[in-house]
Short mmCIF file of C-alpha atoms in Angstrom, two decimals:
data_model
loop_
_atom_site.label_atom_id
_atom_site.label_comp_id
_atom_site.label_asym_id
_atom_site.label_seq_id
_atom_site.Cartn_x
_atom_site.Cartn_y
_atom_site.Cartn_z
CA THR G 1 75.21 91.66 167.34
CA HIS G 2 78.62 93.33 167.51
CA GLY G 3 77.52 95.80 170.18
CA ARG G 4 75.91 93.02 172.20
CA ASN G 5 79.11 90.98 172.01
CA VAL G 6 81.12 93.96 173.26
CA LEU G 7 78.84 94.25 176.30
CA LEU G 8 78.98 90.48 176.93
CA VAL G 9 82.77 90.53 176.78
CA MET G 10 82.88 93.43 179.24
CA LEU G 11 80.54 91.57 181.59
CA ALA G 12 82.67 88.42 181.28
CA ALA G 13 85.73 90.51 182.17
CA LEU G 14 84.11 91.75 185.38
CA LEU G 15 82.83 88.28 186.35
CA SER G 16 86.25 86.74 185.71
CA ARG G 17 87.93 89.32 187.95
CA PHE G 18 85.49 88.59 190.79
CA LEU G 19 86.18 84.90 190.26
CA VAL G 20 89.88 85.59 190.79
CA TYR G 21 89.04 87.39 194.06
CA LEU G 22 86.98 84.39 195.19
CA ILE G 23 89.74 81.93 194.29
CA ALA G 24 92.29 83.98 196.24
CA TYR G 25 89.96 84.10 199.24
CA ALA G 26 89.26 80.35 199.02
CA MET G 27 93.00 79.59 198.93
CA ARG G 28 93.53 81.80 201.97
CA ARG G 29 90.86 79.89 203.88
CA PHE G 30 92.21 76.55 202.66
CA THR G 31 95.66 77.41 204.02
CA GLY G 32 94.28 78.30 207.44
CA GLY G 33 93.56 82.01 207.03
CA GLU G 34 90.63 83.51 208.89
CA GLY G 35 88.19 86.34 208.28
CA GLY G 36 85.43 87.15 205.85
CA PHE G 37 85.76 87.99 202.17
CA LEU G 38 85.71 91.79 202.50
CA GLU G 39 87.75 91.66 205.70
CA THR G 40 90.61 89.87 203.95
CA LEU G 41 90.47 91.72 200.63
CA LYS G 42 93.06 94.33 201.62
CA PRO G 43 95.56 91.91 203.20
CA LEU G 44 95.34 89.72 200.10
CA TRP G 45 95.73 92.44 197.50
CA ILE G 46 97.90 95.20 199.02
CA HIS G 47 101.39 94.12 198.02
CA TRP G 48 104.45 95.50 196.22
CA ASP G 49 103.73 98.58 194.06
CA THR G 50 100.16 98.86 195.34
CA ARG G 51 101.52 100.35 198.56
CA HIS G 52 103.32 103.07 196.60
CA TYR G 53 100.25 103.96 194.55
CA LEU G 54 98.13 104.13 197.70
CA ASN G 55 100.65 106.43 199.36
CA ILE G 56 100.87 108.73 196.33
CA ALA G 57 97.07 108.86 196.04
CA GLU G 58 96.77 109.80 199.72
CA ASN G 59 99.78 112.06 200.21
CA GLY G 60 101.09 113.07 196.79
CA TYR G 61 104.76 113.10 195.77
CA THR G 62 107.69 114.22 197.89
CA ALA G 63 111.34 114.97 197.17
CA VAL G 64 112.67 113.96 200.62
CA GLY G 65 113.23 110.69 202.47
CA ASP G 66 112.74 107.21 201.07
CA GLU G 67 109.39 108.23 199.62
CA ARG G 68 111.19 110.44 197.10
CA LEU G 69 111.80 107.21 195.15
CA GLN G 70 108.08 107.14 194.38
CA LEU G 71 108.77 109.78 191.74
CA VAL G 72 109.33 106.85 189.34
CA PHE G 73 105.60 106.05 189.50
CA PHE G 74 103.60 107.94 186.90
CA PRO G 75 100.80 110.22 188.10
CA LEU G 76 97.59 109.39 186.21
CA TYR G 77 96.59 106.25 188.08
CA PRO G 78 97.07 107.61 191.63
CA LEU G 79 95.29 110.80 190.53
CA LEU G 80 92.28 108.75 189.40
CA MET G 81 92.42 106.79 192.65
CA ARG G 82 92.26 110.07 194.56
CA LEU G 83 89.35 111.40 192.49
CA VAL G 84 87.30 108.19 192.57
CA SER G 85 87.85 107.85 196.33
CA ALA G 86 85.09 110.44 196.69
CA LEU G 87 82.75 107.58 195.74
CA THR G 88 84.35 105.03 198.09
CA GLY G 89 84.22 106.99 201.32
CA GLY G 90 87.78 108.25 200.90
CA ASP G 91 89.27 104.74 200.66
CA VAL G 92 91.85 104.90 197.87
CA PHE G 93 92.36 101.12 197.85
CA TYR G 94 88.78 100.45 196.82
CA SER G 95 88.82 103.35 194.38
CA GLY G 96 91.96 101.83 192.82
CA LEU G 97 90.19 98.49 192.46
CA ALA G 98 87.18 100.25 190.92
CA VAL G 99 89.37 102.00 188.33
CA SER G 100 91.19 98.76 187.51
CA LEU G 101 87.99 96.72 187.21
CA LEU G 102 86.31 99.29 184.98
CA CYS G 103 89.41 99.57 182.78
CA SER G 104 89.70 95.77 182.61
CA ALA G 105 86.15 95.53 181.29
CA VAL G 106 86.67 98.32 178.77
CA SER G 107 90.01 96.80 177.69
CA ALA G 108 88.38 93.45 176.98
CA GLY G 109 85.63 95.18 175.01
CA LEU G 110 88.12 97.23 172.98
CA LEU G 111 90.27 94.19 172.26
CA TYR G 112 87.24 92.27 171.05
CA ASP G 113 86.16 95.23 168.91
CA LEU G 114 89.63 95.56 167.37
CA ALA G 115 90.15 91.85 166.67
CA ALA G 116 86.59 91.31 165.44
CA GLY G 117 86.89 94.26 163.08
CA LEU G 118 90.05 92.77 161.58
CA TYR G 119 89.36 89.04 161.65
CA GLY G 120 85.71 88.43 162.53
CA ASP G 121 83.65 87.80 165.68
CA ARG G 122 85.12 84.37 166.45
CA ILE G 123 88.68 85.69 166.56
CA GLY G 124 87.50 88.70 168.54
CA LEU G 125 85.96 86.44 171.20
CA LEU G 126 89.08 84.26 171.28
CA ALA G 127 91.31 87.32 171.70
CA ALA G 128 89.22 88.54 174.63
CA ALA G 129 89.17 85.05 176.18
CA TYR G 130 92.95 84.67 175.93
CA PHE G 131 93.36 88.16 177.39
CA LEU G 132 91.19 87.31 180.42
CA LEU G 133 92.57 83.78 180.92
CA SER G 134 96.24 84.74 180.73
CA PRO G 135 97.98 84.15 184.08
CA LEU G 136 99.27 87.73 183.94
CA SER G 137 95.68 88.99 183.85
CA VAL G 138 95.75 88.64 187.65
CA PHE G 139 97.30 92.13 187.63
CA LEU G 140 94.04 93.47 186.20
CA CYS G 141 92.50 92.73 189.63
CA CYS G 142 95.04 94.77 191.57
CA ALA G 143 95.42 98.44 192.37
CA TYR G 144 98.05 98.52 189.62
CA THR G 145 98.40 100.56 186.43
CA GLU G 146 98.15 97.61 184.00
CA ALA G 147 94.40 97.79 183.34
CA LEU G 148 94.39 101.57 182.86
CA PHE G 149 97.45 101.43 180.60
CA ILE G 150 96.04 98.67 178.39
CA CYS G 151 92.67 100.42 178.20
CA LEU G 152 94.13 103.75 177.08
CA THR G 153 96.55 102.15 174.62
CA LEU G 154 93.82 100.05 173.00
CA ALA G 155 91.55 103.09 172.90
CA ALA G 156 94.26 105.02 171.03
CA ILE G 157 94.59 102.21 168.49
CA VAL G 158 90.83 101.81 167.95
CA LEU G 159 90.24 105.56 167.63
CA LEU G 160 93.14 105.98 165.23
CA ARG G 161 91.83 103.16 163.03
CA ARG G 162 88.40 104.77 162.98
CA GLY G 163 89.72 108.10 161.83
CA HIS G 164 89.73 110.06 165.09
CA PRO G 165 93.41 111.06 165.41
CA TRP G 166 92.91 113.84 167.97
CA LEU G 167 90.95 111.65 170.40
CA ALA G 168 93.49 108.89 169.79
CA ALA G 169 96.28 111.36 170.60
CA VAL G 170 94.63 112.26 173.91
CA CYS G 171 94.39 108.56 174.84
CA GLY G 172 98.00 108.04 173.79
CA MET G 173 99.12 110.98 175.94
CA LEU G 174 97.18 109.63 178.93
CA SER G 175 98.70 106.20 178.33
CA ALA G 176 102.15 107.80 178.57
CA LEU G 177 101.09 109.45 181.84
CA THR G 178 100.26 105.99 183.19
CA ARG G 179 103.35 103.97 182.26
CA MET G 180 106.60 104.71 180.45
CA PRO G 181 105.85 102.31 177.55
CA GLY G 182 102.93 104.59 176.70
CA VAL G 183 105.32 106.74 174.66
CA ILE G 184 105.36 103.88 172.15
CA ALA G 185 101.85 105.00 171.17
CA SER G 186 103.50 107.88 169.29
CA GLY G 187 104.81 105.28 166.85
CA LEU G 188 101.22 104.47 165.88
CA PHE G 189 100.74 108.03 164.67
CA ILE G 190 104.00 107.97 162.73
CA ILE G 191 102.90 104.75 160.99
CA ALA G 192 99.45 106.19 160.28
CA ALA G 193 101.00 109.41 158.90
CA MET G 194 103.33 107.40 156.65
CA GLY G 195 100.31 105.50 155.35
CA LYS G 196 98.49 108.73 154.54
CA PHE G 197 101.63 110.09 152.90
CA GLY G 198 101.82 106.98 150.76
CA GLU G 199 98.25 107.59 149.68
CA GLY G 200 99.17 111.12 148.64
CA LYS G 201 97.28 112.75 151.54
#
């Protein structure tokens, strides 16, 4: 039952993200925009930091010109965009969406698993629902780092709780290569070590 619920939550995460895409497209058409769904996907979703991640994925980092300011963007996400673009015909925008959608689904599954393990299935399902219904979850649809960061951070927590500190450490390190707050994951290991010390281990 638990494993089935994890899969259902992951499926719900994917369906909810596609629903957000459809709502954005419907609003565009309602306000007089033209074009088909796929034709308008890029104009609707390439904004703000997405442009920087696309540029880094395509061209890498540079230390000259205005693009030198892109050094503030951490490397893991654009690297994954570049690698996955081999499956999207070289289009880093769609590879970025693919990474974000996959990580959104895994994040929802991990959150359910964590909350259900602590408080039961009902709370696990509620946690996943709140996660997917939050207005800020719109960023999980974008070519942004949020989905990857949440996925890796949750993975570190779940693995650490299950007694896999080295795998958890790898996820924590990758989280820190995605966004600066990822360094906070090191605090989880300090807390866990203090707990073991308290147990005399």
